[in-house]
Amino acid sequence: MPRRRHLLAYDIADPRRLRRVCKIMEEFGQRIQYSVFISDLSRTELVHARAAVEDAMNLREDSVVIIDLGDPDTASITFVGRSRSLPSDKPQIV
């Protein structure tokens, strides 16, 4: 299933929910800023990530933005200052 690169960012009002959302984001993406993640997800993975985040959020107080950046091979990301590594579709040894 093809993956697309997404930018995920959150603004969570409560510290406890913030930790839960952050852990979920770490499961699905790679942090590039304090509350900003890059993630290469299939449509199914995106649905699961969104459901998990929505379950952890208070939808009246918290906000998460998901921006589709397109094909991971062609998405262009420019860092000014210190750069961060981006997800790779190559096998990773953990």
Tab-separated table of C-alpha atoms in Angstrom, residues 14-51:
chain	number	residue	atom	x	y	z
A	14	ASP	CA	-3.909	19.429	29.427
A	15	PRO	CA	-0.459	18.032	30.399
A	16	ARG	CA	-1.794	14.483	30.909
A	17	ARG	CA	-3.486	14.398	27.510
A	18	LEU	CA	-0.399	16.034	26.030
A	19	ARG	CA	1.784	13.098	27.151
A	20	ARG	CA	-0.720	10.583	25.763
A	21	VAL	CA	-0.960	12.336	22.397
A	22	CYS	CA	2.816	12.727	22.240
A	23	LYS	CA	3.326	8.977	22.818
A	24	ILE	CA	0.839	8.178	20.061
A	25	MET	CA	2.594	10.593	17.698
A	26	GLU	CA	5.934	8.962	18.520
A	27	GLU	CA	4.459	5.580	17.575
A	28	PHE	CA	3.411	6.824	14.150
A	29	GLY	CA	5.969	9.486	13.279
A	30	GLN	CA	9.306	11.089	13.802
A	31	ARG	CA	9.594	14.303	15.801
A	32	ILE	CA	11.089	17.250	13.953
A	33	GLN	CA	10.031	20.007	16.372
A	34	TYR	CA	8.663	19.995	19.931
A	35	SER	CA	5.070	19.302	18.845
A	36	VAL	CA	5.600	18.602	15.138
A	37	PHE	CA	6.087	15.179	13.583
A	38	ILE	CA	6.736	13.839	10.093
A	39	SER	CA	5.223	10.498	9.253
A	40	ASP	CA	5.031	8.313	6.176
A	41	LEU	CA	1.685	6.534	6.497
A	42	SER	CA	-0.561	4.392	4.372
A	43	ARG	CA	-4.236	5.326	4.317
A	44	THR	CA	-4.986	2.573	6.857
A	45	GLU	CA	-2.173	3.666	9.175
A	46	LEU	CA	-3.419	7.258	8.990
A	47	VAL	CA	-6.933	6.163	9.964
A	48	HIS	CA	-5.534	4.240	12.966
A	49	ALA	CA	-3.274	7.137	14.011
A	50	ARG	CA	-6.127	9.624	13.787
A	51	ALA	CA	-8.489	7.388	15.765
